[in-house]
GROMACS .gro file of N, CA and C in nm:
model
  420
    1MET      N    1  11.642  14.439  11.583
    1MET     CA    2  11.526  14.497  11.633
    1MET      C    3  11.514  14.519  11.761
    2ALA      N    4  11.491  14.639  11.779
    2ALA     CA    5  11.493  14.665  11.934
    2ALA      C    6  11.380  14.666  11.995
    3GLY      N    7  11.393  14.570  12.152
    3GLY     CA    8  11.302  14.535  12.190
    3GLY      C    9  11.267  14.366  12.181
    4LYS      N   10  11.342  14.309  12.099
    4LYS     CA   11  11.345  14.133  12.071
    4LYS      C   12  11.436  14.108  12.153
    5GLU      N   13  11.394  13.984  12.171
    5GLU     CA   14  11.547  13.884  12.264
    5GLU      C   15  11.556  13.755  12.196
    6TYR      N   16  11.604  13.772  12.042
    6TYR     CA   17  11.619  13.690  11.943
    6TYR      C   18  11.754  13.667  11.977
    7PHE      N   19  11.848  13.609  11.899
    7PHE     CA   20  12.003  13.589  11.933
    7PHE      C   21  12.054  13.550  11.785
    8LEU      N   22  12.143  13.617  11.749
    8LEU     CA   23  12.186  13.535  11.634
    8LEU      C   24  12.287  13.422  11.664
    9VAL      N   25  12.239  13.341  11.586
    9VAL     CA   26  12.312  13.180  11.560
    9VAL      C   27  12.411  13.148  11.467
   10ASP      N   28  12.372  13.210  11.356
   10ASP     CA   29  12.473  13.213  11.256
   10ASP      C   30  12.435  13.344  11.148
   11LEU      N   31  12.531  13.356  11.077
   11LEU     CA   32  12.516  13.482  10.971
   11LEU      C   33  12.619  13.430  10.840
   12SER      N   34  12.569  13.441  10.750
   12SER     CA   35  12.676  13.401  10.616
   12SER      C   36  12.649  13.477  10.478
   13VAL      N   37  12.740  13.535  10.425
   13VAL     CA   38  12.755  13.602  10.327
   13VAL      C   39  12.819  13.537  10.196
   14SER      N   40  12.769  13.504  10.074
   14SER     CA   41  12.845  13.382  10.018
   14SER      C   42  12.907  13.530   9.880
   15ALA      N   43  13.035  13.454   9.805
   15ALA     CA   44  13.058  13.555   9.708
   15ALA      C   45  12.982  13.592   9.649
   16ASP      N   46  12.844  13.555   9.602
   16ASP     CA   47  12.718  13.573   9.522
   16ASP      C   48  12.620  13.681   9.601
   17ASP      N   49  12.659  13.694   9.734
   17ASP     CA   50  12.583  13.787   9.760
   17ASP      C   51  12.472  13.733   9.835
   18ARG      N   52  12.470  13.579   9.854
   18ARG     CA   53  12.383  13.553   9.923
   18ARG      C   54  12.336  13.520  10.052
   19ILE      N   55  12.294  13.637  10.153
   19ILE     CA   56  12.320  13.645  10.299
   19ILE      C   57  12.211  13.513  10.390
   20VAL      N   58  12.225  13.463  10.421
   20VAL     CA   59  12.159  13.398  10.542
   20VAL      C   60  12.199  13.423  10.685
   21VAL      N   61  12.054  13.412  10.760
   21VAL     CA   62  12.072  13.454  10.865
   21VAL      C   63  11.979  13.358  10.969
   22VAL      N   64  12.014  13.291  11.086
   22VAL     CA   65  11.944  13.213  11.141
   22VAL      C   66  11.972  13.283  11.297
   23ILE      N   67  11.836  13.261  11.335
   23ILE     CA   68  11.821  13.342  11.456
   23ILE      C   69  11.746  13.239  11.559
   24ASP      N   70  11.740  13.266  11.675
   24ASP     CA   71  11.661  13.150  11.821
   24ASP      C   72  11.623  13.287  11.931
   25HIS      N   73  11.544  13.195  11.979
   25HIS     CA   74  11.485  13.237  12.073
   25HIS      C   75  11.452  13.157  12.229
   26ALA      N   76  11.478  13.173  12.336
   26ALA     CA   77  11.428  13.074  12.436
   26ALA      C   78  11.285  13.022  12.405
   27GLU      N   79  11.191  13.113  12.366
   27GLU     CA   80  11.045  13.011  12.344
   27GLU      C   81  11.044  13.031  12.187
   28GLY      N   82  11.126  12.959  12.096
   28GLY     CA   83  11.125  12.937  11.977
   28GLY      C   84  11.093  13.060  11.900
   29VAL      N   85  11.093  13.013  11.754
   29VAL     CA   86  11.106  13.132  11.658
   29VAL      C   87  10.991  13.102  11.607
   30TRP      N   88  10.896  13.231  11.534
   30TRP     CA   89  10.791  13.228  11.428
   30TRP      C   90  10.846  13.245  11.320
   31ILE      N   91  10.765  13.176  11.219
   31ILE     CA   92  10.746  13.222  11.078
   31ILE      C   93  10.749  13.403  11.076
   32GLU      N   94  10.656  13.460  11.174
   32GLU     CA   95  10.634  13.597  11.149
   32GLU      C   96  10.747  13.661  11.207
   33ASP      N   97  10.824  13.602  11.290
   33ASP     CA   98  10.968  13.657  11.370
   33ASP      C   99  11.063  13.688  11.239
   34CYS      N  100  11.044  13.594  11.155
   34CYS     CA  101  11.180  13.561  11.038
   34CYS      C  102  11.136  13.683  10.938
   35ALA      N  103  10.997  13.702  10.917
   35ALA     CA  104  10.954  13.768  10.828
   35ALA      C  105  11.002  13.930  10.858
   36ASP      N  106  10.947  13.936  11.005
   36ASP     CA  107  11.013  14.097  11.063
   36ASP      C  108  11.128  14.112  11.038
   37LEU      N  109  11.210  14.021  11.080
   37LEU     CA  110  11.336  14.084  11.071
   37LEU      C  111  11.409  14.087  10.918
   38SER      N  112  11.388  14.007  10.830
   38SER     CA  113  11.394  14.012  10.725
   38SER      C  114  11.356  14.131  10.625
   39ARG      N  115  11.274  14.166  10.688
   39ARG     CA  116  11.220  14.337  10.677
   39ARG      C  117  11.278  14.433  10.694
   40TYR      N  118  11.320  14.377  10.817
   40TYR     CA  119  11.419  14.491  10.901
   40TYR      C  120  11.535  14.500  10.828
   41ILE      N  121  11.577  14.413  10.815
   41ILE     CA  122  11.763  14.416  10.732
   41ILE      C  123  11.714  14.453  10.618
   42GLU      N  124  11.619  14.433  10.523
   42GLU     CA  125  11.606  14.453  10.341
   42GLU      C  126  11.601  14.693  10.394
   43SER      N  127  11.510  14.666  10.490
   43SER     CA  128  11.529  14.844  10.511
   43SER      C  129  11.670  14.894  10.522
   44GLN      N  130  11.731  14.810  10.598
   44GLN     CA  131  11.884  14.891  10.607
   44GLN      C  132  12.007  14.872  10.500
   45ILE      N  133  11.943  14.815  10.409
   45ILE     CA  134  12.048  14.752  10.282
   45ILE      C  135  11.986  14.847  10.139
   46SER      N  136  12.035  14.940  10.076
   46SER     CA  137  11.984  14.950   9.965
   46SER      C  138  12.008  14.867   9.863
   47ARG      N  139  11.876  14.821   9.768
   47ARG     CA  140  11.875  14.735   9.674
   47ARG      C  141  11.946  14.815   9.546
   48GLU      N  142  11.959  14.928   9.523
   48GLU     CA  143  12.042  15.040   9.431
   48GLU      C  144  12.180  15.026   9.473
   49GLU      N  145  12.224  14.992   9.566
   49GLU     CA  146  12.380  14.971   9.573
   49GLU      C  147  12.395  14.815   9.623
   50GLU      N  148  12.315  14.767   9.646
   50GLU     CA  149  12.391  14.599   9.638
   50GLU      C  150  12.285  14.500   9.599
   51ASP      N  151  12.312  14.395   9.496
   51ASP     CA  152  12.231  14.300   9.454
   51ASP      C  153  12.253  14.210   9.496
   52TYR      N  154  12.135  14.168   9.652
   52TYR     CA  155  12.137  14.059   9.707
   52TYR      C  156  12.037  13.964   9.745
   53GLU      N  157  12.059  13.833   9.785
   53GLU     CA  158  11.986  13.716   9.820
   53GLU      C  159  11.965  13.733   9.960
   54LEU      N  160  11.838  13.756  10.013
   54LEU     CA  161  11.817  13.706  10.218
   54LEU      C  162  11.763  13.640  10.207
   55GLU      N  163  11.804  13.551  10.294
   55GLU     CA  164  11.747  13.425  10.413
   55GLU      C  165  11.725  13.416  10.509
   56VAL      N  166  11.625  13.453  10.587
   56VAL     CA  167  11.656  13.449  10.730
   56VAL      C  168  11.559  13.345  10.803
   57GLY      N  169  11.625  13.249  10.890
   57GLY     CA  170  11.550  13.091  10.918
   57GLY      C  171  11.549  13.118  11.065
   58SER      N  172  11.514  12.988  11.120
   58SER     CA  173  11.501  13.000  11.267
   58SER      C  174  11.635  12.828  11.267
   59ALA      N  175  11.693  12.841  11.416
   59ALA     CA  176  11.752  12.713  11.433
   59ALA      C  177  11.658  12.604  11.467
   60GLY      N  178  11.655  12.464  11.375
   60GLY     CA  179  11.571  12.375  11.382
   60GLY      C  180  11.591  12.294  11.496
   61LEU      N  181  11.463  12.243  11.576
   61LEU     CA  182  11.455  12.203  11.660
   61LEU      C  183  11.565  12.052  11.688
   62GLY      N  184  11.615  12.032  11.594
   62GLY     CA  185  11.639  11.879  11.568
   62GLY      C  186  11.793  11.899  11.552
   63GLN      N  187  11.852  12.078  11.527
   63GLN     CA  188  11.965  12.058  11.469
   63GLN      C  189  12.078  12.081  11.561
   64PRO      N  190  12.222  12.073  11.607
   64PRO     CA  191  12.317  12.108  11.683
   64PRO      C  192  12.320  12.223  11.736
   65PHE      N  193  12.334  12.256  11.844
   65PHE     CA  194  12.353  12.400  11.895
   65PHE      C  195  12.501  12.444  11.843
   66ARG      N  196  12.483  12.597  11.798
   66ARG     CA  197  12.602  12.651  11.745
   66ARG      C  198  12.647  12.740  11.818
   67VAL      N  199  12.588  12.768  11.938
   67VAL     CA  200  12.628  12.917  11.975
   67VAL      C  201  12.619  12.890  12.174
   68GLN      N  202  12.672  12.919  12.243
   68GLN     CA  203  12.658  12.941  12.402
   68GLN      C  204  12.536  12.950  12.438
   69ARG      N  205  12.421  13.075  12.390
   69ARG     CA  206  12.330  13.069  12.439
   69ARG      C  207  12.203  12.960  12.413
   70GLN      N  208  12.238  12.924  12.328
   70GLN     CA  209  12.168  12.792  12.297
   70GLN      C  210  12.152  12.665  12.363
   71TYR      N  211  12.285  12.629  12.447
   71TYR     CA  212  12.275  12.559  12.579
   71TYR      C  213  12.244  12.638  12.668
   72GLU      N  214  12.219  12.746  12.705
   72GLU     CA  215  12.187  12.808  12.846
   72GLU      C  216  12.024  12.815  12.802
   73ILE      N  217  11.933  12.823  12.725
   73ILE     CA  218  11.807  12.843  12.686
   73ILE      C  219  11.729  12.718  12.734
   74HIS      N  220  11.821  12.592  12.700
   74HIS     CA  221  11.838  12.467  12.756
   74HIS      C  222  11.847  12.394  12.812
   75ILE      N  223  11.895  12.471  12.931
   75ILE     CA  224  11.927  12.396  13.071
   75ILE      C  225  11.815  12.335  13.114
   76GLY      N  226  11.796  12.207  13.165
   76GLY     CA  227  11.712  12.122  13.260
   76GLY      C  228  11.623  12.061  13.115
   77GLN      N  229  11.649  12.035  13.012
   77GLN     CA  230  11.606  11.947  12.911
   77GLN      C  231  11.711  11.840  12.840
   78ALA      N  232  11.635  11.780  12.797
   78ALA     CA  233  11.760  11.619  12.737
   78ALA      C  234  11.797  11.673  12.636
   79VAL      N  235  11.919  11.648  12.629
   79VAL     CA  236  11.998  11.664  12.512
   79VAL      C  237  12.089  11.546  12.459
   80GLU      N  238  12.110  11.568  12.352
   80GLU     CA  239  12.225  11.432  12.302
   80GLU      C  240  12.357  11.509  12.280
   81THR      N  241  12.443  11.443  12.304
   81THR     CA  242  12.586  11.510  12.271
   81THR      C  243  12.649  11.405  12.190
   82GLN      N  244  12.763  11.435  12.124
   82GLN     CA  245  12.828  11.303  12.055
   82GLN      C  246  12.961  11.373  12.067
   83THR      N  247  13.068  11.301  12.126
   83THR     CA  248  13.213  11.355  12.177
   83THR      C  249  13.260  11.345  12.018
   84LEU      N  250  13.405  11.413  12.057
   84LEU     CA  251  13.474  11.379  11.893
   84LEU      C  252  13.557  11.219  11.903
   85ASP      N  253  13.550  11.190  12.030
   85ASP     CA  254  13.593  11.018  12.024
   85ASP      C  255  13.479  10.915  11.949
   86GLY      N  256  13.343  10.986  11.885
   86GLY     CA  257  13.257  10.907  11.869
   86GLY      C  258  13.134  10.879  12.004
   87ARG      N  259  13.138  10.920  12.109
   87ARG     CA  260  13.076  10.846  12.192
   87ARG      C  261  12.959  10.937  12.186
   88ARG      N  262  12.824  10.849  12.222
   88ARG     CA  263  12.683  10.952  12.185
   88ARG      C  264  12.645  10.938  12.353
   89LEU      N  265  12.596  11.038  12.413
   89LEU     CA  266  12.571  11.051  12.552
   89LEU      C  267  12.426  11.123  12.543
   90HIS      N  268  12.313  11.051  12.646
   90HIS     CA  269  12.181  11.125  12.638
   90HIS      C  270  12.181  11.161  12.765
   91GLY      N  271  12.151  11.265  12.812
   91GLY     CA  272  12.144  11.340  12.942
   91GLY      C  273  12.047  11.447  12.930
   92THR      N  274  12.054  11.520  13.098
   92THR     CA  275  11.978  11.635  13.095
   92THR      C  276  12.104  11.769  13.101
   93LEU      N  277  12.096  11.861  13.037
   93LEU     CA  278  12.136  11.955  13.010
   93LEU      C  279  12.166  12.052  13.162
   94LEU      N  280  12.267  12.033  13.220
   94LEU     CA  281  12.251  12.095  13.365
   94LEU      C  282  12.315  12.211  13.388
   95ALA      N  283  12.417  12.270  13.287
   95ALA     CA  284  12.465  12.400  13.312
   95ALA      C  285  12.570  12.418  13.166
   96ALA      N  286  12.587  12.573  13.135
   96ALA     CA  287  12.652  12.621  13.056
   96ALA      C  288  12.737  12.746  13.085
   97ASP      N  289  12.868  12.767  13.051
   97ASP     CA  290  12.930  12.890  13.064
   97ASP      C  291  13.022  12.897  12.957
   98ASP      N  292  13.123  12.976  12.967
   98ASP     CA  293  13.213  13.017  12.835
   98ASP      C  294  13.285  12.915  12.873
   99GLU      N  295  13.329  12.829  12.935
   99GLU     CA  296  13.435  12.714  12.920
   99GLU      C  297  13.356  12.573  12.868
  100GLY      N  298  13.221  12.579  12.893
  100GLY     CA  299  13.130  12.466  12.818
  100GLY      C  300  13.019  12.432  12.891
  101PHE      N  301  12.994  12.279  12.909
  101PHE     CA  302  12.858  12.276  12.960
  101PHE      C  303  12.882  12.159  13.009
  102GLU      N  304  12.779  12.096  13.133
  102GLU     CA  305  12.759  11.988  13.222
  102GLU      C  306  12.627  11.931  13.172
  103ILE      N  307  12.622  11.799  13.164
  103ILE     CA  308  12.518  11.693  13.123
  103ILE      C  309  12.522  11.619  13.216
  104GLY      N  310  12.362  11.560  13.258
  104GLY     CA  311  12.381  11.465  13.353
  104GLY      C  312  12.318  11.346  13.292
  105VAL      N  313  12.404  11.208  13.273
  105VAL     CA  314  12.410  11.142  13.234
  105VAL      C  315  12.364  11.003  13.348
  106MET      N  316  12.272  10.923  13.325
  106MET     CA  317  12.226  10.800  13.403
  106MET      C  318  12.330  10.707  13.382
  107GLN      N  319  12.393  10.665  13.510
  107GLN     CA  320  12.537  10.546  13.503
  107GLN      C  321  12.447  10.457  13.602
  108LYS      N  322  12.513  10.352  13.607
  108LYS     CA  323  12.498  10.273  13.725
  108LYS      C  324  12.639  10.285  13.806
  109VAL      N  325  12.603  10.315  13.924
  109VAL     CA  326  12.682  10.362  14.026
  109VAL      C  327  12.678  10.261  14.125
  110LYS      N  328  12.788  10.206  14.182
  110LYS     CA  329  12.812  10.113  14.282
  110LYS      C  330  12.788  10.217  14.416
  111GLU      N  331  12.724  10.202  14.525
  111GLU     CA  332  12.726  10.261  14.638
  111GLU      C  333  12.781  10.192  14.772
  112GLU      N  334  12.801  10.253  14.815
  112GLU     CA  335  12.898  10.224  14.966
  112GLU      C  336  12.779  10.127  15.022
  113GLY      N  337  12.830   9.997  15.066
  113GLY     CA  338  12.724   9.920  15.133
  113GLY      C  339  12.629   9.851  15.073
  114LYS      N  340  12.598   9.858  14.935
  114LYS     CA  341  12.517   9.785  14.841
  114LYS      C  342  12.574   9.667  14.778
  115LYS      N  343  12.531   9.563  14.737
  115LYS     CA  344  12.529   9.471  14.644
  115LYS      C  345  12.535   9.488  14.507
  116ARG      N  346  12.433   9.552  14.460
  116ARG     CA  347  12.423   9.617  14.304
  116ARG      C  348  12.418   9.732  14.312
  117PRO      N  349  12.482   9.773  14.172
  117PRO     CA  350  12.485   9.923  14.119
  117PRO      C  351  12.372   9.978  14.101
  118VAL      N  352  12.332  10.098  14.138
  118VAL     CA  353  12.196  10.201  14.103
  118VAL      C  354  12.218  10.291  14.062
  119LEU      N  355  12.131  10.341  13.947
  119LEU     CA  356  12.106  10.407  13.844
  119LEU      C  357  12.104  10.545  13.922
  120GLN      N  358  12.197  10.640  13.879
  120GLN     CA  359  12.235  10.747  13.880
  120GLN      C  360  12.218  10.861  13.787
  121GLU      N  361  12.185  10.963  13.812
  121GLU     CA  362  12.266  11.120  13.744
  121GLU      C  363  12.393  11.127  13.764
  122VAL      N  364  12.453  11.111  13.642
  122VAL     CA  365  12.609  11.154  13.718
  122VAL      C  366  12.633  11.270  13.610
  123PRO      N  367  12.698  11.410  13.704
  123PRO     CA  368  12.728  11.521  13.622
  123PRO      C  369  12.838  11.471  13.536
  124THR      N  370  12.876  11.523  13.404
  124THR     CA  371  12.968  11.526  13.345
  124THR      C  372  12.967  11.637  13.234
  125ARG      N  373  13.126  11.686  13.247
  125ARG     CA  374  13.118  11.801  13.179
  125ARG      C  375  13.222  11.796  13.076
  126PHE      N  376  13.179  11.908  12.967
  126PHE     CA  377  13.261  11.935  12.860
  126PHE      C  378  13.299  12.049  12.814
  127ARG      N  379  13.396  12.069  12.765
  127ARG     CA  380  13.459  12.190  12.687
  127ARG      C  381  13.399  12.186  12.528
  128TYR      N  382  13.349  12.312  12.495
  128TYR     CA  383  13.259  12.290  12.373
  128TYR      C  384  13.330  12.227  12.276
  129ASP      N  385  13.499  12.256  12.247
  129ASP     CA  386  13.570  12.182  12.162
  129ASP      C  387  13.620  12.047  12.188
  130GLU      N  388  13.506  11.987  12.257
  130GLU     CA  389  13.530  11.831  12.321
  130GLU      C  390  13.465  11.780  12.248
  131VAL      N  391  13.332  11.808  12.159
  131VAL     CA  392  13.247  11.751  12.101
  131VAL      C  393  13.158  11.802  11.963
  132ALA      N  394  13.178  11.671  11.922
  132ALA     CA  395  13.103  11.695  11.757
  132ALA      C  396  12.989  11.772  11.769
  133TYR      N  397  12.894  11.763  11.852
  133TYR     CA  398  12.741  11.835  11.844
  133TYR      C  399  12.707  11.790  12.003
  134THR      N  400  12.597  11.901  12.018
  134THR     CA  401  12.490  11.893  12.112
  134THR      C  402  12.370  11.947  12.020
  135LYS      N  403  12.257  11.842  12.083
  135LYS     CA  404  12.147  11.890  12.028
  135LYS      C  405  12.023  11.858  12.110
  136TYR      N  406  11.932  11.952  12.110
  136TYR     CA  407  11.754  11.921  12.163
  136TYR      C  408  11.747  11.769  12.169
  137LEU      N  409  11.705  11.671  12.241
  137LEU     CA  410  11.677  11.570  12.207
  137LEU      C  411  11.494  11.552  12.192
  138ILE      N  412  11.457  11.491  12.107
  138ILE     CA  413  11.303  11.539  12.095
  138ILE      C  414  11.292  11.408  12.118
  139LYS      N  415  11.180  11.373  12.232
  139LYS     CA  416  11.110  11.251  12.271
  139LYS      C  417  10.974  11.202  12.250
  140VAL      N  418  10.954  11.101  12.189
  140VAL     CA  419  10.822  11.075  12.118
  140VAL      C  420  10.770  11.002  12.213
   0.00000   0.00000   0.00000
């Protein structure tokens, strides 16, 4: 749909012609947005030629990120990342690029000349294939 800044998160078509489209947007996705996209897709596919079921939805707030753009729109926000080896880290998403992403994790760090470690944000870099998931951390 021209003029919209939504991006595709997932698209699947099952053997029984069930089409599932998942979209996201930097400012969130509203039900009207899903309905508009659904109407647009239906206007492009002839029901006379193909019998299908269409579902258009948004990437859920608590759902893991699936595409790089989701990382990019959440820079500066709190995230939870679980590594493939089972470590779960909470921190601030600092950066994302084609190779991976970086989060700032609060850790105790021993500073030179100080007796006790101090809590500091330590940048930690990951490749996308090193993590089981990363998701927006909802704070209550």
